[in-house]
Amino acid sequence: MLDILLLGATGYTGRLIARYLATHPQQTAFSFGLAARSDSKLKALIHEYEGLADVPTFVVDVTNASDVDGVVQRARVIINAVGTYWRWGTPVVRACVRHGRHYVDLTGEAPWVRDIIFELDYAASRRGSVIVPCAGLDSIPSDILAYLGNKTLKAFAGPSTTVDMSTSAWKLRGAGISGGTFASILAYLEEVPQRKFEAARRDFALSPVQGVKSPQARAFYTLPVSNPPIQGALYLMAMVNLQIVQRSWGLFELATRNPELVLGTSPQSGGEHEDTTKLSYGSQFKYEEFLGASKSTSFASRCTVPGNCSKGYEVISVCSVDSP
């Protein structure tokens, strides 16, 4: 069995992932395969990159349920780069859950993510299948910065410290959209029912726990504690990023409030469960982000503790990435 199988390997983003896997410093430690609808395009991709010469390939039509069901059984982890996910993603997730496989994708389609959570979250937990949507630019930087801000505050001010507000500023350079992303936008506007769109826009739409409402989106933002201060405007992808950050908050919060329900117990632990308080951002956690003007590609985040705390700690987190 392969460790990783990449669906949609011949698309724009799929080719980037294939090249990354082929040139990964630890490539000898894992096996992977490539799958796409076109055999000729798969062969062309294999010939283009020397590191792909011995990689197994599979011709798969994601509209064919038997194709999907068969191919997901070939690997432990499925990376799905076939969009739009509103149209084509659900059968792949269903097959992964059915066979206990893990799943990762690059979607930014919040209504679809909400649908698969409602349909498959419980079944996935029962089958031991880890489903991770939105694992690309939407919404990894936002989610990681909120997590690191909380972790850093606790390391500095103590494990009981909680986050009041987490603010992230995006600085993008040379960023464009692929054909798949553009198709996702069109599908989002043309095919998603208005009621699903509205439901996915509500605070904590993807979270198992309801929290404090985050600030309303506005035209202009600032991150004053950075040097120099970062100023910017509304970021269009903030809606889905907010939902993913709030889901992570909700999963951590649920594990803190009811660890037996989320984590269970094991005989080895003597009935005890892992201490999850360090994961909790706090019941008053709020999040916002904006698009700043910059000459580089980076993400900055500010976290503050609640205003009634005797010490006004703030932490700034910054990470940088290279645009392909």
PDB file of C-alpha atoms in Angstrom:
ATOM      1  CA  MET A   1       0.000   0.000   0.000  1.00  0.00           C
ATOM      2  CA  LEU A   2       1.188   3.502  -0.857  1.00  0.00           C
ATOM      3  CA  ASP A   3       1.608   6.107   1.849  1.00  0.00           C
ATOM      4  CA  ILE A   4       0.196   8.957  -0.286  1.00  0.00           C
ATOM      5  CA  LEU A   5      -1.951   9.133  -3.413  1.00  0.00           C
ATOM      6  CA  LEU A   6      -2.403  12.449  -5.189  1.00  0.00           C
ATOM      7  CA  LEU A   7      -5.682  12.883  -7.083  1.00  0.00           C
ATOM      8  CA  GLY A   8      -5.694  15.526  -9.809  1.00  0.00           C
ATOM      9  CA  ALA A   9      -1.949  15.276 -10.316  1.00  0.00           C
ATOM     10  CA  THR A  10      -1.993  16.858 -13.797  1.00  0.00           C
ATOM     11  CA  GLY A  11      -3.774  20.074 -12.831  1.00  0.00           C
ATOM     12  CA  TYR A  12      -1.940  23.292 -12.001  1.00  0.00           C
ATOM     13  CA  THR A  13      -1.828  22.739  -8.249  1.00  0.00           C
ATOM     14  CA  GLY A  14      -1.522  18.980  -8.605  1.00  0.00           C
ATOM     15  CA  ARG A  15       1.661  19.369 -10.645  1.00  0.00           C
ATOM     16  CA  LEU A  16       3.163  21.582  -7.934  1.00  0.00           C
ATOM     17  CA  ILE A  17       2.359  18.963  -5.305  1.00  0.00           C
ATOM     18  CA  ALA A  18       3.768  16.149  -7.470  1.00  0.00           C
ATOM     19  CA  ARG A  19       7.007  18.056  -7.957  1.00  0.00           C
ATOM     20  CA  TYR A  20       7.205  18.778  -4.225  1.00  0.00           C
ATOM     21  CA  LEU A  21       6.733  15.119  -3.316  1.00  0.00           C
ATOM     22  CA  ALA A  22       9.290  14.000  -5.904  1.00  0.00           C
ATOM     23  CA  THR A  23      11.958  16.390  -4.594  1.00  0.00           C
ATOM     24  CA  HIS A  24      11.188  16.150  -0.879  1.00  0.00           C
ATOM     25  CA  PRO A  25      14.342  15.694   1.253  1.00  0.00           C
ATOM     26  CA  GLN A  26      12.742  12.677   2.960  1.00  0.00           C
ATOM     27  CA  GLN A  27      11.246  11.180  -0.183  1.00  0.00           C
ATOM     28  CA  THR A  28      12.882   7.817   0.449  1.00  0.00           C
ATOM     29  CA  ALA A  29      10.940   7.547   3.710  1.00  0.00           C
ATOM     30  CA  PHE A  30       7.518   7.438   2.046  1.00  0.00           C
ATOM     31  CA  SER A  31       5.893   6.127  -1.117  1.00  0.00           C
ATOM     32  CA  PHE A  32       3.390   7.962  -3.274  1.00  0.00           C
ATOM     33  CA  GLY A  33       1.360   7.595  -6.431  1.00  0.00           C
ATOM     34  CA  LEU A  34      -0.271   9.938  -8.926  1.00  0.00           C
ATOM     35  CA  ALA A  35      -3.828   9.763 -10.226  1.00  0.00           C
ATOM     36  CA  ALA A  36      -5.625  11.780 -12.903  1.00  0.00           C
ATOM     37  CA  ARG A  37      -8.348  11.426 -15.506  1.00  0.00           C
ATOM     38  CA  SER A  38      -6.032  11.582 -18.531  1.00  0.00           C
ATOM     39  CA  ASP A  39      -3.484   8.843 -19.103  1.00  0.00           C
ATOM     40  CA  SER A  40      -1.617  10.920 -21.689  1.00  0.00           C
ATOM     41  CA  LYS A  41      -1.242  13.843 -19.288  1.00  0.00           C
ATOM     42  CA  LEU A  42      -0.022  11.512 -16.559  1.00  0.00           C
ATOM     43  CA  LYS A  43       2.655  10.131 -18.892  1.00  0.00           C
ATOM     44  CA  ALA A  44       3.685  13.653 -19.873  1.00  0.00           C
ATOM     45  CA  LEU A  45       4.012  14.603 -16.206  1.00  0.00           C
ATOM     46  CA  ILE A  46       6.144  11.535 -15.473  1.00  0.00           C
ATOM     47  CA  HIS A  47       8.492  12.382 -18.344  1.00  0.00           C
ATOM     48  CA  GLU A  48       8.753  16.034 -17.289  1.00  0.00           C
ATOM     49  CA  TYR A  49      10.232  15.331 -13.848  1.00  0.00           C
ATOM     50  CA  GLU A  50      13.035  12.815 -13.439  1.00  0.00           C
ATOM     51  CA  GLY A  51      12.066  12.031  -9.861  1.00  0.00           C
ATOM     52  CA  LEU A  52       8.676  10.693 -10.996  1.00  0.00           C
ATOM     53  CA  ALA A  53      10.031   7.959 -13.285  1.00  0.00           C
ATOM     54  CA  ASP A  54       9.236   5.077 -10.916  1.00  0.00           C
ATOM     55  CA  VAL A  55       6.096   6.535  -9.349  1.00  0.00           C
ATOM     56  CA  PRO A  56       2.946   4.414  -9.912  1.00  0.00           C
ATOM     57  CA  THR A  57       0.097   6.105 -11.775  1.00  0.00           C
ATOM     58  CA  PHE A  58      -3.645   5.515 -11.868  1.00  0.00           C
ATOM     59  CA  VAL A  59      -6.274   6.691 -14.334  1.00  0.00           C
ATOM     60  CA  VAL A  60      -9.285   7.808 -12.306  1.00  0.00           C
ATOM     61  CA  ASP A  61     -12.496   9.594 -13.170  1.00  0.00           C
ATOM     62  CA  VAL A  62     -13.796  11.203  -9.984  1.00  0.00           C
ATOM     63  CA  THR A  63     -17.325  11.192 -11.438  1.00  0.00           C
ATOM     64  CA  ASN A  64     -17.180   7.374 -11.447  1.00  0.00           C
ATOM     65  CA  ALA A  65     -17.927   6.047  -7.969  1.00  0.00           C
ATOM     66  CA  SER A  66     -16.286   2.653  -8.576  1.00  0.00           C
ATOM     67  CA  ASP A  67     -13.108   4.344  -9.834  1.00  0.00           C
ATOM     68  CA  VAL A  68     -12.933   6.473  -6.709  1.00  0.00           C
ATOM     69  CA  ASP A  69     -13.773   3.607  -4.372  1.00  0.00           C
ATOM     70  CA  GLY A  70     -11.036   1.452  -5.860  1.00  0.00           C
ATOM     71  CA  VAL A  71      -8.254   3.994  -5.972  1.00  0.00           C
ATOM     72  CA  VAL A  72      -8.593   5.311  -2.415  1.00  0.00           C
ATOM     73  CA  GLN A  73      -7.862   1.807  -1.146  1.00  0.00           C
ATOM     74  CA  ARG A  74      -4.391   2.013  -2.711  1.00  0.00           C
ATOM     75  CA  ALA A  75      -3.020   4.488  -0.152  1.00  0.00           C
ATOM     76  CA  ARG A  76      -3.177   5.526   3.487  1.00  0.00           C
ATOM     77  CA  VAL A  77      -3.526   9.252   2.744  1.00  0.00           C
ATOM     78  CA  ILE A  78      -5.391  10.812  -0.170  1.00  0.00           C
ATOM     79  CA  ILE A  79      -4.476  14.326  -1.312  1.00  0.00           C
ATOM     80  CA  ASN A  80      -7.361  15.601  -3.396  1.00  0.00           C
ATOM     81  CA  ALA A  81      -6.489  18.395  -5.841  1.00  0.00           C
ATOM     82  CA  VAL A  82      -9.590  17.908  -8.004  1.00  0.00           C
ATOM     83  CA  GLY A  83     -11.919  20.895  -7.899  1.00  0.00           C
ATOM     84  CA  THR A  84     -14.438  22.087  -7.694  1.00  0.00           C
ATOM     85  CA  TYR A  85     -15.055  20.306  -4.431  1.00  0.00           C
ATOM     86  CA  TRP A  86     -18.714  21.302  -4.350  1.00  0.00           C
ATOM     87  CA  ARG A  87     -19.120  19.216  -7.526  1.00  0.00           C
ATOM     88  CA  TRP A  88     -16.559  16.430  -7.188  1.00  0.00           C
ATOM     89  CA  GLY A  89     -15.245  16.289  -3.637  1.00  0.00           C
ATOM     90  CA  THR A  90     -17.938  14.502  -1.626  1.00  0.00           C
ATOM     91  CA  PRO A  91     -17.614  11.020  -3.244  1.00  0.00           C
ATOM     92  CA  VAL A  92     -13.875  11.065  -2.527  1.00  0.00           C
ATOM     93  CA  VAL A  93     -14.402  11.938   1.137  1.00  0.00           C
ATOM     94  CA  ARG A  94     -17.133   9.298   1.448  1.00  0.00           C
ATOM     95  CA  ALA A  95     -14.833   6.633   0.002  1.00  0.00           C
ATOM     96  CA  CYS A  96     -12.021   7.640   2.360  1.00  0.00           C
ATOM     97  CA  VAL A  97     -14.314   7.396   5.379  1.00  0.00           C
ATOM     98  CA  ARG A  98     -15.769   4.088   4.197  1.00  0.00           C
ATOM     99  CA  HIS A  99     -12.312   2.511   3.938  1.00  0.00           C
ATOM    100  CA  GLY A 100     -10.684   4.285   6.903  1.00  0.00           C
ATOM    101  CA  ARG A 101      -8.304   6.348   4.795  1.00  0.00           C
ATOM    102  CA  HIS A 102      -7.042   9.827   5.644  1.00  0.00           C
ATOM    103  CA  TYR A 103      -7.925  12.787   3.429  1.00  0.00           C
ATOM    104  CA  VAL A 104      -6.436  16.228   2.688  1.00  0.00           C
ATOM    105  CA  ASP A 105      -7.573  18.848   0.181  1.00  0.00           C
ATOM    106  CA  LEU A 106      -7.116  22.469  -0.883  1.00  0.00           C
ATOM    107  CA  THR A 107     -10.682  23.696  -0.884  1.00  0.00           C
ATOM    108  CA  GLY A 108     -11.800  27.112   0.270  1.00  0.00           C
ATOM    109  CA  GLU A 109     -15.515  26.308  -0.147  1.00  0.00           C
ATOM    110  CA  ALA A 110     -17.044  26.753   3.298  1.00  0.00           C
ATOM    111  CA  PRO A 111     -20.570  25.537   2.386  1.00  0.00           C
ATOM    112  CA  TRP A 112     -19.139  22.266   1.095  1.00  0.00           C
ATOM    113  CA  VAL A 113     -16.948  21.832   4.172  1.00  0.00           C
ATOM    114  CA  ARG A 114     -20.014  22.371   6.341  1.00  0.00           C
ATOM    115  CA  ASP A 115     -21.904  19.691   4.393  1.00  0.00           C
ATOM    116  CA  ILE A 116     -19.185  17.041   4.763  1.00  0.00           C
ATOM    117  CA  ILE A 117     -18.818  17.789   8.473  1.00  0.00           C
ATOM    118  CA  PHE A 118     -22.544  17.269   9.021  1.00  0.00           C
ATOM    119  CA  GLU A 119     -22.631  14.109   6.896  1.00  0.00           C
ATOM    120  CA  LEU A 120     -19.326  12.415   7.677  1.00  0.00           C
ATOM    121  CA  ASP A 121     -17.721  13.767  10.856  1.00  0.00           C
ATOM    122  CA  TYR A 122     -19.170  11.115  13.166  1.00  0.00           C
ATOM    123  CA  ALA A 123     -18.571   8.270  10.714  1.00  0.00           C
ATOM    124  CA  ALA A 124     -14.976   9.402  10.179  1.00  0.00           C
ATOM    125  CA  SER A 125     -14.292   9.435  13.921  1.00  0.00           C
ATOM    126  CA  ARG A 126     -15.724   5.919  14.227  1.00  0.00           C
ATOM    127  CA  ARG A 127     -13.623   4.632  11.332  1.00  0.00           C
ATOM    128  CA  GLY A 128     -10.425   6.388  12.445  1.00  0.00           C
ATOM    129  CA  SER A 129     -10.372   8.444   9.250  1.00  0.00           C
ATOM    130  CA  VAL A 130      -8.808  11.910   9.565  1.00  0.00           C
ATOM    131  CA  ILE A 131     -10.449  14.393   7.164  1.00  0.00           C
ATOM    132  CA  VAL A 132      -8.590  17.700   6.682  1.00  0.00           C
ATOM    133  CA  PRO A 133     -10.161  20.146   4.202  1.00  0.00           C
ATOM    134  CA  CYS A 134      -8.794  23.652   3.594  1.00  0.00           C
ATOM    135  CA  ALA A 135      -5.167  22.533   3.943  1.00  0.00           C
ATOM    136  CA  GLY A 136      -3.682  25.001   1.456  1.00  0.00           C
ATOM    137  CA  LEU A 137      -3.249  28.771   1.496  1.00  0.00           C
ATOM    138  CA  ASP A 138      -6.826  28.654   2.697  1.00  0.00           C
ATOM    139  CA  SER A 139      -6.576  28.165   5.618  1.00  0.00           C
ATOM    140  CA  ILE A 140      -3.257  26.857   6.963  1.00  0.00           C
ATOM    141  CA  PRO A 141      -1.498  30.216   7.666  1.00  0.00           C
ATOM    142  CA  SER A 142      -4.495  31.619   9.541  1.00  0.00           C
ATOM    143  CA  ASP A 143      -5.020  28.448  11.567  1.00  0.00           C
ATOM    144  CA  ILE A 144      -1.345  27.996  12.455  1.00  0.00           C
ATOM    145  CA  LEU A 145      -0.844  31.626  13.501  1.00  0.00           C
ATOM    146  CA  ALA A 146      -3.818  31.511  15.863  1.00  0.00           C
ATOM    147  CA  TYR A 147      -2.491  28.236  17.298  1.00  0.00           C
ATOM    148  CA  LEU A 148       1.073  29.548  17.687  1.00  0.00           C
ATOM    149  CA  GLY A 149      -0.140  32.790  19.250  1.00  0.00           C
ATOM    150  CA  ASN A 150      -1.991  30.829  21.919  1.00  0.00           C
ATOM    151  CA  LYS A 151       0.945  28.469  22.467  1.00  0.00           C
ATOM    152  CA  THR A 152       3.408  31.357  22.794  1.00  0.00           C
ATOM    153  CA  LEU A 153       1.239  33.275  25.240  1.00  0.00           C
ATOM    154  CA  LYS A 154       0.886  30.212  27.457  1.00  0.00           C
ATOM    155  CA  ALA A 155       4.626  29.527  27.350  1.00  0.00           C
ATOM    156  CA  PHE A 156       5.350  33.106  28.446  1.00  0.00           C
ATOM    157  CA  ALA A 157       2.504  33.908  30.836  1.00  0.00           C
ATOM    158  CA  GLY A 158       1.440  30.489  32.099  1.00  0.00           C
ATOM    159  CA  PRO A 159      -0.867  27.653  31.014  1.00  0.00           C
ATOM    160  CA  SER A 160      -4.013  29.364  32.316  1.00  0.00           C
ATOM    161  CA  THR A 161      -3.534  32.400  30.041  1.00  0.00           C
ATOM    162  CA  THR A 162      -6.277  32.779  27.436  1.00  0.00           C
ATOM    163  CA  VAL A 163      -6.542  34.724  24.192  1.00  0.00           C
ATOM    164  CA  ASP A 164      -8.976  37.610  23.827  1.00  0.00           C
ATOM    165  CA  MET A 165      -8.319  38.691  20.223  1.00  0.00           C
ATOM    166  CA  SER A 166      -6.141  37.174  17.504  1.00  0.00           C
ATOM    167  CA  THR A 167      -5.493  39.434  14.498  1.00  0.00           C
ATOM    168  CA  SER A 168      -3.647  38.224  11.406  1.00  0.00           C
ATOM    169  CA  ALA A 169      -2.345  40.378   8.548  1.00  0.00           C
ATOM    170  CA  TRP A 170      -1.723  38.808   5.155  1.00  0.00           C
ATOM    171  CA  LYS A 171       0.997  40.208   2.923  1.00  0.00           C
ATOM    172  CA  LEU A 172       0.970  38.657  -0.524  1.00  0.00           C
ATOM    173  CA  ARG A 173       3.300  39.063  -3.479  1.00  0.00           C
ATOM    174  CA  GLY A 174       2.925  37.514  -6.917  1.00  0.00           C
ATOM    175  CA  ALA A 175      -0.250  35.718  -5.904  1.00  0.00           C
ATOM    176  CA  GLY A 176      -2.700  34.705  -8.618  1.00  0.00           C
ATOM    177  CA  ILE A 177      -5.424  32.099  -9.041  1.00  0.00           C
ATOM    178  CA  SER A 178      -5.351  28.867 -10.995  1.00  0.00           C
ATOM    179  CA  GLY A 179      -8.053  27.650 -13.358  1.00  0.00           C
ATOM    180  CA  GLY A 180      -9.344  25.308 -10.662  1.00  0.00           C
ATOM    181  CA  THR A 181      -9.640  28.144  -8.161  1.00  0.00           C
ATOM    182  CA  PHE A 182     -11.471  30.286 -10.709  1.00  0.00           C
ATOM    183  CA  ALA A 183     -13.858  27.388 -11.426  1.00  0.00           C
ATOM    184  CA  SER A 184     -14.463  27.027  -7.694  1.00  0.00           C
ATOM    185  CA  ILE A 185     -15.402  30.695  -7.477  1.00  0.00           C
ATOM    186  CA  LEU A 186     -17.854  30.327 -10.372  1.00  0.00           C
ATOM    187  CA  ALA A 187     -19.386  27.192  -8.853  1.00  0.00           C
ATOM    188  CA  TYR A 188     -19.612  28.935  -5.502  1.00  0.00           C
ATOM    189  CA  LEU A 189     -21.561  31.810  -7.050  1.00  0.00           C
ATOM    190  CA  GLU A 190     -23.684  29.815  -9.504  1.00  0.00           C
ATOM    191  CA  GLU A 191     -24.420  26.467  -7.849  1.00  0.00           C
ATOM    192  CA  VAL A 192     -24.358  26.819  -4.070  1.00  0.00           C
ATOM    193  CA  PRO A 193     -27.881  27.449  -2.735  1.00  0.00           C
ATOM    194  CA  GLN A 194     -28.239  30.806  -1.058  1.00  0.00           C
ATOM    195  CA  ARG A 195     -29.365  29.205   2.215  1.00  0.00           C
ATOM    196  CA  LYS A 196     -26.148  27.138   2.376  1.00  0.00           C
ATOM    197  CA  PHE A 197     -24.056  30.167   1.551  1.00  0.00           C
ATOM    198  CA  GLU A 198     -25.698  32.161   4.340  1.00  0.00           C
ATOM    199  CA  ALA A 199     -25.405  29.278   6.827  1.00  0.00           C
ATOM    200  CA  ALA A 200     -21.671  28.957   6.129  1.00  0.00           C
ATOM    201  CA  ARG A 201     -21.128  32.681   6.770  1.00  0.00           C
ATOM    202  CA  ARG A 202     -22.393  32.580  10.342  1.00  0.00           C
ATOM    203  CA  ASP A 203     -19.887  32.672  13.176  1.00  0.00           C
ATOM    204  CA  PHE A 204     -18.895  29.157  14.308  1.00  0.00           C
ATOM    205  CA  ALA A 205     -20.711  27.541  11.369  1.00  0.00           C
ATOM    206  CA  LEU A 206     -18.118  24.735  11.349  1.00  0.00           C
ATOM    207  CA  SER A 207     -17.412  24.610  15.084  1.00  0.00           C
ATOM    208  CA  PRO A 208     -18.885  22.030  17.497  1.00  0.00           C
ATOM    209  CA  VAL A 209     -18.966  24.769  20.155  1.00  0.00           C
ATOM    210  CA  GLN A 210     -20.458  28.249  19.957  1.00  0.00           C
ATOM    211  CA  GLY A 211     -18.214  31.061  21.131  1.00  0.00           C
ATOM    212  CA  VAL A 212     -18.044  34.840  21.252  1.00  0.00           C
ATOM    213  CA  LYS A 213     -18.854  36.574  17.991  1.00  0.00           C
ATOM    214  CA  SER A 214     -15.806  37.954  16.175  1.00  0.00           C
ATOM    215  CA  PRO A 215     -15.662  41.624  15.045  1.00  0.00           C
ATOM    216  CA  GLN A 216     -17.621  42.615  11.959  1.00  0.00           C
ATOM    217  CA  ALA A 217     -15.669  42.861   8.710  1.00  0.00           C
ATOM    218  CA  ARG A 218     -14.689  46.419   7.880  1.00  0.00           C
ATOM    219  CA  ALA A 219     -12.980  48.353   5.111  1.00  0.00           C
ATOM    220  CA  PHE A 220      -9.695  49.228   6.869  1.00  0.00           C
ATOM    221  CA  TYR A 221      -7.512  47.464   9.448  1.00  0.00           C
ATOM    222  CA  THR A 222      -4.255  48.020  11.295  1.00  0.00           C
ATOM    223  CA  LEU A 223      -1.763  45.919  13.241  1.00  0.00           C
ATOM    224  CA  PRO A 224      -0.212  48.764  15.265  1.00  0.00           C
ATOM    225  CA  VAL A 225       2.162  46.773  17.470  1.00  0.00           C
ATOM    226  CA  SER A 226       4.245  45.606  14.512  1.00  0.00           C
ATOM    227  CA  ASN A 227       7.237  47.696  13.448  1.00  0.00           C
ATOM    228  CA  PRO A 228       6.414  49.402  11.205  1.00  0.00           C
ATOM    229  CA  PRO A 229       2.635  49.171  11.747  1.00  0.00           C
ATOM    230  CA  ILE A 230       0.833  47.041   9.161  1.00  0.00           C
ATOM    231  CA  GLN A 231      -2.223  48.611   7.588  1.00  0.00           C
ATOM    232  CA  GLY A 232      -4.580  47.068   5.098  1.00  0.00           C
ATOM    233  CA  ALA A 233      -8.086  46.314   3.923  1.00  0.00           C
ATOM    234  CA  LEU A 234     -10.706  43.581   3.796  1.00  0.00           C
ATOM    235  CA  TYR A 235      -9.408  40.164   2.651  1.00  0.00           C
ATOM    236  CA  LEU A 236     -11.926  38.248   0.545  1.00  0.00           C
ATOM    237  CA  MET A 237     -10.898  34.826   1.862  1.00  0.00           C
ATOM    238  CA  ALA A 238     -11.239  35.923   5.485  1.00  0.00           C
ATOM    239  CA  MET A 239     -14.697  34.329   5.680  1.00  0.00           C
ATOM    240  CA  VAL A 240     -13.525  30.746   5.161  1.00  0.00           C
ATOM    241  CA  ASN A 241     -10.309  31.293   7.139  1.00  0.00           C
ATOM    242  CA  LEU A 242     -12.348  32.577  10.084  1.00  0.00           C
ATOM    243  CA  GLN A 243     -14.522  29.454   9.948  1.00  0.00           C
ATOM    244  CA  ILE A 244     -11.510  27.127  10.001  1.00  0.00           C
ATOM    245  CA  VAL A 245      -9.862  29.007  12.879  1.00  0.00           C
ATOM    246  CA  GLN A 246     -13.149  28.877  14.780  1.00  0.00           C
ATOM    247  CA  ARG A 247     -13.470  25.139  14.103  1.00  0.00           C
ATOM    248  CA  SER A 248      -9.997  24.514  15.520  1.00  0.00           C
ATOM    249  CA  TRP A 249     -10.925  26.668  18.521  1.00  0.00           C
ATOM    250  CA  GLY A 250     -14.147  24.682  18.925  1.00  0.00           C
ATOM    251  CA  LEU A 251     -12.452  21.277  18.738  1.00  0.00           C
ATOM    252  CA  PHE A 252      -9.854  22.317  21.320  1.00  0.00           C
ATOM    253  CA  GLU A 253     -12.524  23.885  23.517  1.00  0.00           C
ATOM    254  CA  LEU A 254     -14.708  20.776  23.350  1.00  0.00           C
ATOM    255  CA  ALA A 255     -11.710  18.593  24.263  1.00  0.00           C
ATOM    256  CA  THR A 256     -11.033  20.850  27.257  1.00  0.00           C
ATOM    257  CA  ARG A 257     -14.625  20.928  28.451  1.00  0.00           C
ATOM    258  CA  ASN A 258     -15.349  17.237  27.863  1.00  0.00           C
ATOM    259  CA  PRO A 259     -12.100  15.324  27.307  1.00  0.00           C
ATOM    260  CA  GLU A 260     -13.665  11.899  27.837  1.00  0.00           C
ATOM    261  CA  LEU A 261     -16.143  12.529  25.025  1.00  0.00           C
ATOM    262  CA  VAL A 262     -13.463  13.696  22.599  1.00  0.00           C
ATOM    263  CA  LEU A 263     -10.382  11.711  23.605  1.00  0.00           C
ATOM    264  CA  GLY A 264     -11.763   8.768  25.545  1.00  0.00           C
ATOM    265  CA  THR A 265      -9.560   6.878  27.955  1.00  0.00           C
ATOM    266  CA  SER A 266      -7.113   4.027  27.578  1.00  0.00           C
ATOM    267  CA  PRO A 267      -6.145   1.158  29.895  1.00  0.00           C
ATOM    268  CA  GLN A 268      -2.544   2.358  29.787  1.00  0.00           C
ATOM    269  CA  SER A 269      -3.548   5.737  31.202  1.00  0.00           C
ATOM    270  CA  GLY A 270      -5.392   4.167  34.147  1.00  0.00           C
ATOM    271  CA  GLY A 271      -8.603   5.898  33.107  1.00  0.00           C
ATOM    272  CA  GLU A 272      -6.949   9.291  32.845  1.00  0.00           C
ATOM    273  CA  HIS A 273      -6.942  11.454  29.737  1.00  0.00           C
ATOM    274  CA  GLU A 274      -4.443  13.849  28.229  1.00  0.00           C
ATOM    275  CA  ASP A 275      -4.352  17.359  29.692  1.00  0.00           C
ATOM    276  CA  THR A 276      -5.961  19.527  27.010  1.00  0.00           C
ATOM    277  CA  THR A 277      -6.051  22.870  28.845  1.00  0.00           C
ATOM    278  CA  LYS A 278      -2.896  23.981  27.034  1.00  0.00           C
ATOM    279  CA  LEU A 279      -4.754  23.640  23.725  1.00  0.00           C
ATOM    280  CA  SER A 280      -7.694  25.846  24.674  1.00  0.00           C
ATOM    281  CA  TYR A 281      -7.564  29.422  23.365  1.00  0.00           C
ATOM    282  CA  GLY A 282     -10.118  30.458  25.983  1.00  0.00           C
ATOM    283  CA  SER A 283     -13.869  30.935  26.000  1.00  0.00           C
ATOM    284  CA  GLN A 284     -13.641  34.614  24.957  1.00  0.00           C
ATOM    285  CA  PHE A 285     -11.448  33.980  21.889  1.00  0.00           C
ATOM    286  CA  LYS A 286     -12.118  36.132  18.812  1.00  0.00           C
ATOM    287  CA  TYR A 287     -10.369  36.254  15.447  1.00  0.00           C
ATOM    288  CA  GLU A 288     -10.005  38.616  12.501  1.00  0.00           C
ATOM    289  CA  GLU A 289      -7.632  39.030   9.560  1.00  0.00           C
ATOM    290  CA  PHE A 290      -6.968  41.467   6.742  1.00  0.00           C
ATOM    291  CA  LEU A 291      -4.882  41.982   3.616  1.00  0.00           C
ATOM    292  CA  GLY A 292      -1.955  44.304   4.165  1.00  0.00           C
ATOM    293  CA  ALA A 293       0.252  46.131   1.672  1.00  0.00           C
ATOM    294  CA  SER A 294       3.765  44.700   1.513  1.00  0.00           C
ATOM    295  CA  LYS A 295       6.765  43.885  -0.655  1.00  0.00           C
ATOM    296  CA  SER A 296       7.022  40.326   0.647  1.00  0.00           C
ATOM    297  CA  THR A 297       4.892  37.272   1.260  1.00  0.00           C
ATOM    298  CA  SER A 298       4.343  36.804   4.965  1.00  0.00           C
ATOM    299  CA  PHE A 299       1.704  36.472   7.637  1.00  0.00           C
ATOM    300  CA  ALA A 300       1.772  38.386  10.905  1.00  0.00           C
ATOM    301  CA  SER A 301      -0.479  37.755  13.860  1.00  0.00           C
ATOM    302  CA  ARG A 302      -1.185  39.526  17.148  1.00  0.00           C
ATOM    303  CA  CYS A 303      -2.799  37.830  20.128  1.00  0.00           C
ATOM    304  CA  THR A 304      -3.918  39.655  23.265  1.00  0.00           C
ATOM    305  CA  VAL A 305      -5.183  38.395  26.588  1.00  0.00           C
ATOM    306  CA  PRO A 306      -8.593  39.440  27.974  1.00  0.00           C
ATOM    307  CA  GLY A 307      -8.859  43.062  29.032  1.00  0.00           C
ATOM    308  CA  ASN A 308      -9.622  42.214  32.667  1.00  0.00           C
ATOM    309  CA  CYS A 309      -6.309  40.383  33.026  1.00  0.00           C
ATOM    310  CA  SER A 310      -3.858  42.086  35.351  1.00  0.00           C
ATOM    311  CA  LYS A 311      -1.076  41.808  32.750  1.00  0.00           C
ATOM    312  CA  GLY A 312      -1.644  43.028  29.190  1.00  0.00           C
ATOM    313  CA  TYR A 313       0.442  40.508  27.296  1.00  0.00           C
ATOM    314  CA  GLU A 314       0.658  40.597  23.526  1.00  0.00           C
ATOM    315  CA  VAL A 315       2.495  38.250  21.185  1.00  0.00           C
ATOM    316  CA  ILE A 316       3.419  38.813  17.557  1.00  0.00           C
ATOM    317  CA  SER A 317       3.855  35.791  15.280  1.00  0.00           C
ATOM    318  CA  VAL A 318       5.247  36.118  11.745  1.00  0.00           C
ATOM    319  CA  CYS A 319       5.809  33.415   9.131  1.00  0.00           C
ATOM    320  CA  SER A 320       6.937  33.766   5.531  1.00  0.00           C
ATOM    321  CA  VAL A 321       6.386  31.623   2.428  1.00  0.00           C
ATOM    322  CA  ASP A 322       7.535  31.749  -1.168  1.00  0.00           C
ATOM    323  CA  SER A 323       4.949  32.094  -3.920  1.00  0.00           C
ATOM    324  CA  PRO A 324       5.319  29.422  -6.653  1.00  0.00           C
TER     325      PRO A 324
END
